[in-house]
Coordinates of C-alpha atoms and ligand atoms in Angstrom, one line a residue:
X1 CA 261.8 175.1 5.0
X2 CA 258.9 173.3 3.9
X3 CA 255.2 172.1 5.2
X4 CA 255.8 173.7 9.0
X5 CA 253.0 175.6 10.7
X6 CA 254.6 178.7 12.0
X7 CA 253.2 181.7 14.1
X8 CA 254.6 185.1 14.0
X9 CA 254.0 188.4 15.5
X10 CA 255.0 191.9 14.4
X11 CA 254.4 191.0 10.8
X12 CA 252.9 194.0 10.1
X13 CA 256.0 195.8 10.5
X14 CA 259.4 196.2 9.4
X15 CA 261.4 193.4 10.7
X16 CA 259.2 190.3 9.9
X17 CA 256.9 191.3 7.1
X18 CA 259.2 190.0 4.6
X19 CA 259.8 186.8 6.7
X20 CA 256.2 185.8 7.0
X21 CA 255.8 186.5 3.2
X22 CA 258.5 184.4 2.3
X23 CA 258.1 181.5 4.4
X24 CA 254.1 181.4 3.5
X25 CA 255.3 180.3 0.2
X26 CA 256.2 176.8 1.4
X27 CA 254.6 176.8 5.0
X28 CA 251.5 177.1 7.0
X29 CA 252.0 180.6 8.4
X30 CA 249.6 182.6 10.8
X31 CA 250.2 186.2 12.1
X32 CA 249.1 187.7 15.1
X33 CA 248.4 191.6 15.9
X34 CA 246.2 194.4 15.9
X35 CA 246.4 195.2 12.7
X36 CA 246.2 199.0 12.9
X37 CA 247.0 198.8 9.0
X38 CA 243.8 197.0 7.4
X39 CA 245.7 197.2 4.0
X40 CA 248.7 195.3 5.6
X41 CA 246.2 192.6 6.9
X42 CA 244.7 192.1 3.5
X43 CA 248.2 191.8 1.5
X44 CA 249.2 189.3 4.1
X45 CA 245.4 187.4 3.6
X46 CA 246.4 187.7 -0.3
X47 CA 249.7 185.5 0.1
X48 CA 247.6 183.0 2.0
X49 CA 248.8 183.9 5.5
X50 CA 246.1 183.5 8.4
X51 CA 245.5 186.6 10.4
X52 CA 244.5 186.7 13.9
X53 CA 243.7 189.9 16.4
X54 CA 245.7 189.9 19.4
X55 CA 247.0 193.0 21.3
X56 CA 249.5 192.1 23.7
X57 CA 248.1 194.9 25.8
X58 CA 246.0 192.1 28.0
X59 CA 244.9 189.7 25.2
X60 CA 244.9 185.9 25.7
X61 CA 245.2 183.4 22.8
X62 CA 241.9 181.5 23.4
X63 CA 241.1 180.0 20.0
X64 CA 244.2 180.5 18.9
X65 CA 245.5 176.6 17.8
X66 CA 248.5 175.2 19.9
X67 CA 250.2 173.3 17.4
X68 CA 252.8 175.4 15.9
X69 CA 256.0 174.1 14.9
X70 CA 258.0 177.4 14.9
X71 CA 257.1 180.6 16.7
X72 CA 258.9 183.9 15.4
X73 CA 258.2 186.9 18.3
X74 CA 259.1 190.5 16.8
X75 CA 256.0 192.2 18.2
X76 CA 257.1 195.3 20.8
X77 CA 255.7 197.9 22.6
X78 CA 258.2 200.3 22.5
X79 CA 256.3 202.3 25.3
X80 CA 256.0 206.3 25.4
X81 CA 257.9 207.1 29.0
X82 CA 255.8 204.3 31.1
X83 CA 258.4 202.0 32.4
X84 CA 255.8 200.3 34.3
X85 CA 253.5 199.6 31.3
X86 CA 256.6 198.6 28.7
X87 CA 257.9 195.8 31.2
X88 CA 254.6 194.1 32.2
X89 CA 252.9 194.3 28.4
X90 CA 256.1 192.9 26.9
X91 CA 257.1 190.4 29.4
X92 CA 253.6 189.1 30.2
X93 CA 252.4 188.7 26.3
X94 CA 255.4 187.1 25.9
X95 CA 254.7 184.6 28.5
X96 CA 251.3 183.8 27.4
X97 CA 252.7 183.1 24.0
X98 CA 255.6 180.7 25.0
X99 CA 253.3 178.7 27.5
X100 CA 250.8 178.7 24.8
X101 CA 253.2 177.4 22.1
X102 CA 254.8 174.9 24.2
X103 CA 255.0 172.0 22.1
X104 CA 256.7 173.7 19.5
X105 CA 260.3 172.8 18.3
X106 CA 261.8 176.6 18.4
X107 CA 260.9 179.8 19.5
X108 CA 262.8 182.9 18.4
X109 CA 262.6 186.2 20.0
X110 CA 263.9 189.2 18.3
X111 CA 265.7 191.1 20.8
X112 CA 268.1 194.4 20.0
X113 CA 271.5 195.9 20.3
X114 CA 270.1 198.5 22.4
X115 CA 270.7 196.7 25.6
X116 CA 274.5 196.8 25.2
X117 CA 275.9 199.1 27.5
X118 CA 278.0 202.1 25.9
X119 CA 281.5 201.2 24.9
X120 CA 283.8 203.3 22.5
X121 CA 281.9 203.8 19.2
X122 CA 283.6 201.4 17.0
X123 CA 283.8 198.9 19.7
X124 CA 282.5 195.5 18.1
X125 CA 279.9 194.1 20.5
X126 CA 280.0 190.3 21.3
X127 CA 276.9 188.4 23.3
X128 CA 279.3 188.4 26.4
X129 CA 280.0 192.4 26.4
X130 CA 278.1 194.6 29.5
X131 CA 274.5 195.0 29.7
X132 CA 273.1 198.5 29.9
X133 CA 269.4 198.9 28.9
X134 CA 269.9 203.0 28.8
X135 CA 268.8 204.9 25.8
X136 CA 268.4 208.8 26.1
X137 CA 266.8 208.6 22.6
X138 CA 263.9 206.3 23.7
X139 CA 264.3 205.0 27.7
X140 CA 261.6 202.7 27.9
X141 CA 262.8 200.7 24.8
X142 CA 265.7 198.8 25.8
X143 CA 264.6 198.2 29.1
X144 CA 261.2 196.7 28.2
X145 CA 263.3 194.2 25.6
X146 CA 265.7 193.5 28.8
X147 CA 262.8 192.7 30.8
X148 CA 261.2 190.3 28.0
X149 CA 264.4 188.7 27.6
X150 CA 264.4 187.2 31.2
X151 CA 260.9 186.4 30.9
X152 CA 261.9 184.4 27.7
X153 CA 265.0 182.8 29.3
X154 CA 262.6 181.5 32.4
X155 CA 260.0 179.9 30.2
X156 CA 262.8 178.0 27.8
X157 CA 264.0 176.7 30.7
X158 CA 260.9 175.9 32.7
X159 CA 258.6 174.6 29.7
X160 CA 262.2 173.2 28.1
X161 CA 261.0 175.0 25.0
X162 CA 264.0 175.3 22.8
X163 CA 264.6 179.0 22.0
X164 CA 266.9 181.7 20.5
X165 CA 267.5 185.1 21.5
X166 CA 268.3 187.1 18.4
X167 CA 269.6 191.0 19.2
X168 CA 268.9 192.5 16.3
X169 CA 270.9 195.4 15.1
X170 CA 269.9 198.3 12.6
X171 CA 267.1 196.3 10.4
X172 CA 266.0 198.1 7.1
X173 CA 264.2 197.1 4.0
X174 CA 260.8 197.7 1.8
X175 CA 258.2 197.4 4.6
X176 CA 256.7 199.3 7.6
X177 CA 259.3 202.4 8.7
X178 CA 261.7 201.1 6.4
X179 CA 264.5 201.1 9.1
X180 CA 267.2 203.9 10.5
X181 CA 268.1 204.7 6.9
X182 CA 264.6 205.5 5.8
X183 CA 263.7 207.4 9.2
X184 CA 266.7 209.7 8.7
X185 CA 266.1 210.1 4.8
X186 CA 262.3 211.3 5.8
X187 CA 264.1 213.5 8.5
X188 CA 266.1 215.0 5.3
X189 CA 263.4 215.5 3.4
X190 CA 261.5 217.5 6.0
X191 CA 264.5 219.6 6.2
X192 CA 265.3 218.5 9.8
X193 CA 269.2 217.5 11.0
X194 CA 270.4 214.5 11.9
X195 CA 271.7 214.3 15.8
X196 CA 275.1 212.7 16.2
X197 CA 277.7 212.7 19.0
X198 CA 279.8 215.4 19.9
X199 CA 282.9 213.5 18.6
X200 CA 283.4 210.8 15.9
X201 CA 280.2 208.7 14.9
X202 CA 277.8 206.0 15.7
X203 CA 278.5 202.6 13.7
X204 CA 276.1 199.7 13.6
X205 CA 276.0 196.4 11.2
X206 CA 273.1 197.0 9.0
X207 CA 270.8 194.0 7.9
X208 CA 268.5 193.9 5.0
X209 CA 265.2 192.2 5.5
X210 CA 265.7 189.8 3.1
X211 CA 268.9 188.7 4.9
X212 CA 266.5 188.7 8.1
X213 CA 264.4 186.5 6.1
X214 CA 267.0 184.2 5.2
X215 CA 268.4 183.8 8.5
X216 CA 265.2 182.4 11.0
X217 CA 265.1 179.3 9.5
X218 CA 269.0 178.7 10.6
X219 CA 268.0 181.0 13.9
X220 CA 265.3 178.4 14.8
X221 CA 267.4 175.6 14.1
X222 CA 269.6 176.5 16.7
X223 CA 267.3 177.2 19.5
X224 CA 268.1 175.4 22.7
X225 CA 267.6 175.1 26.3
X226 CA 268.8 177.1 28.2
X227 CA 268.3 179.8 25.5
X228 CA 270.7 180.4 22.6
X229 CA 271.9 184.2 22.3
X230 CA 273.3 185.6 19.2
X231 CA 274.1 188.9 18.0
X232 CA 272.1 189.4 14.3
X233 CA 273.5 191.9 11.9
X234 CA 274.8 192.3 8.7
X235 CA 278.5 191.4 7.5
X236 CA 279.5 195.1 7.3
X237 CA 280.1 197.8 10.0
X238 CA 279.2 201.3 8.5
X239 CA 279.3 204.9 10.1
X240 CA 275.8 206.4 10.9
X241 CA 277.2 209.5 9.2
X242 CA 278.7 207.8 6.1
X243 CA 275.6 205.9 5.5
X244 CA 273.3 209.0 5.7
X245 CA 276.4 211.1 3.4
X246 CA 275.8 208.2 1.2
X247 CA 272.0 208.4 1.1
X248 CA 272.5 212.1 0.5
X249 CA 274.7 211.2 -2.5
X250 CA 272.2 208.8 -4.0
X251 CA 269.2 210.8 -3.4
X252 CA 270.6 214.4 -4.6
X253 CA 268.7 215.6 -1.0
X254 CA 271.3 217.6 1.6
X255 CA 271.9 216.2 4.6
X256 CA 272.5 218.3 7.9
X257 CA 274.3 216.6 11.1
X258 CA 273.8 218.1 14.4
X259 CA 276.0 217.6 17.5
X260 CA 273.4 216.3 20.5
X261 CA 273.6 214.8 23.6
X262 CA 270.4 212.9 22.5
X263 CA 271.2 211.0 19.3
X264 CA 269.9 207.5 18.1
X265 CA 272.7 205.3 19.6
X266 CA 273.7 202.6 17.3
X267 CA 276.4 199.8 18.1
X268 CA 278.7 197.8 15.9
X269 CA 278.5 193.8 16.1
X270 CA 281.2 191.0 16.4
X271 CA 279.7 188.9 14.3
X272 CA 281.5 185.6 14.8
X273 CA 278.5 183.5 16.6
X274 CA 276.2 185.0 14.1
X275 CA 278.3 183.7 11.3
X276 CA 278.7 180.6 12.7
X277 CA 275.2 179.8 13.3
X278 CA 273.5 181.2 9.9
X279 CA 276.7 181.9 7.8
X280 CA 277.0 185.2 5.5
X281 CA 274.5 187.8 4.2
X282 CA 273.7 188.2 0.6
X283 CA 273.0 191.7 0.3
X284 CA 276.0 194.5 0.8
X285 CA 274.5 197.4 2.6
X286 CA 274.7 200.1 -0.5
X287 CA 272.9 197.6 -2.9
X288 CA 270.2 197.1 0.4
X289 CA 269.9 200.8 1.1
X290 CA 269.4 201.7 -2.7
X291 CA 266.5 199.2 -2.7
X292 CA 264.8 200.1 0.3
X293 CA 265.0 203.9 -0.7
X294 CA 263.6 203.1 -4.4
X295 CA 260.7 201.0 -2.5
X296 CA 259.7 203.5 -0.1
X297 CA 260.2 206.5 -2.6
X298 CA 260.0 205.1 -6.0
X299 CA 262.1 206.9 -8.3
X300 CA 264.1 209.0 -5.9
X301 CA 267.3 207.2 -6.5
X302 CA 267.0 207.4 -10.3
X303 CA 266.1 211.2 -9.8
X304 CA 269.0 212.0 -7.4
X305 CA 271.2 210.2 -9.9
X306 CA 270.3 212.5 -12.7
X307 CA 270.4 215.8 -10.6
X308 CA 274.2 214.6 -9.5
X309 CA 275.0 213.9 -13.5
X310 CA 273.7 217.1 -14.4
X311 CA 275.3 219.2 -11.4
X312 CA 278.8 217.4 -12.6
X313 CA 278.1 218.4 -16.2
X314 CA 278.2 222.2 -15.5
Ligands
NDP401 P1 257.3 197.9 13.8 O1 257.4 199.2 14.7 O2 257.7 198.1 12.4 O3 256.4 197.0 14.0 C1 256.0 196.7 15.5 C2 255.3 195.5 15.4 O4 254.4 195.4 16.5 C3 253.9 195.4 14.4 O5 254.0 194.6 13.8 C4 252.7 195.9 15.2 O6 251.7 195.3 15.1 C5 253.2 194.6 16.8 N1 252.5 195.5 17.6 C6 253.0 196.8 18.5 N2 252.0 196.9 19.6 C7 251.7 195.6 19.7 C8 250.5 194.8 20.4 N3 250.2 195.6 21.5 N4 249.9 193.6 20.1 C9 250.6 193.2 19.4 N5 251.1 193.4 18.4 C10 251.8 194.5 18.6 O7 258.7 197.2 14.6 P2 260.0 196.4 13.7 O8 259.7 195.5 12.3 O9 261.2 197.6 13.3 O10 260.8 195.2 15.1 C11 260.3 194.3 14.9 C12 261.5 193.5 16.1 O11 262.7 194.0 15.9 C13 260.8 194.4 17.6 O12 260.9 193.5 18.5 C14 262.0 195.1 17.7 O13 262.6 195.3 19.1 C15 263.3 194.5 17.2 N6 264.3 194.9 16.6 C16 264.0 196.0 15.6 C17 265.3 196.7 14.8 C18 265.1 197.9 14.0 O14 266.1 198.5 13.4 N7 263.7 198.0 13.1 C19 266.6 196.9 16.0 C20 266.6 196.0 16.8 C21 265.5 195.2 17.3 P3 250.2 195.8 14.6 O15 250.5 197.5 15.0 O16 249.7 195.6 13.7 O17 249.5 195.3 16.0

C-alpha cells in the first residue's frame, strides 16, 4: 500500500502498533489516542507517524483532518463492570470517528471473537454462528464490542462508508501486553496458576501481529456497504493448554493449570472467509510465540533451552 493517508486508533497497543509502523514506511499515518505511555508516542513519532490526543470518553475530532483514505479503529475501552459506560464510550466514539471520516475509501473496525455464543470447545466458528456476548472473565467487554458493531453497521449504511468488521481471535506479538501467551507467561513467572475448564481445553486461532499488519490492506480492500464481516485469526487451531505447555517447555518455567468456572475463554475459527479475503498467514504459532517471548523477555527462550539441555544431560 503506497501513498495513502491513514488514520489509526489503538496504535499504542498490541494489535495495531506493528501495522502503524509498517504502513508508515510508505504512507502518511496519523494515530489518535491518549498516549498513556509517552515513550510509545515518541517511538511512533520517530517513525514519522503524526500523533493526536483523542480520548474516546468524550473528545470530539475538531482539528483532525477529514481527508483520510483509510481508517483502522482498534482502540477499545474494555470496561471494568460499568455496562452503561462501556457501551456509550465505544459506540459514541466510533460514531464520531466514522462520521468525521465519512469520505474515506475504507473503514476497518477491529471486533472480537469474544462475542460468539459458547459452543463445544473445539467448534470452529463461522461468521454465521450465534452471538452471545457473555464473558465470565470480563463481562463488559463483549457487550461493548457487540454494541459498537451495531453502531458500525448503522453508520456504514447511512454514510455509505465502505466498512469491514474483522472479529479478531487471539492476537500476540512484540508490543503492548503481548497477547494471551505473554500474559499467561507473566502469570507463570509470578507462580500463579492458569484457570482452565473443568473438562477438555479451550481452543483458539492465534495470529501474530506481523500477519495482522500484512492483512490490513486486504481487509480494507474487502470493505463494503453493508459492512463486510470476517473472522480474523491465524491458520492453525491450538489448544490453550497445549500452547502454554509449549511456552513452559521453551522457557523452562513450570505451568500450573487449575480447573475453574471463570476462565479466559477463547474460541477457534473456521477460516474459510478470512482466507478468501486475505490469504494465508506467514508465521506459524510456534515461531511466532517464540519471537514474542524473546521480544518481551530477551534471552528467556535461550536460557530455557539451555536449562532443558542440561536437565536432559543429567
Ligand atoms: P490494548 O489494550 O493493547 O490497547 C488498547 C488501545 O486502545 C490502546 O492503544 C489505547 O491507547 C486505546 N484506548 C483505550 N482507551 C482509550 C480511550 N478512552 N481513548 C482513546 N484510546 C483509547 O488492546 P489490543 O491491542 O489488545 O486490542 C486492540 C483491538 O483489538 C481492540 O479493539 C480489541 O477489542 C481487539 N481485540 C484484541 C485481541 C487480542 O488478543 N489482543 C483479541 C480480539 C480483539 P492509549 O492508552 O494510548 O490511549
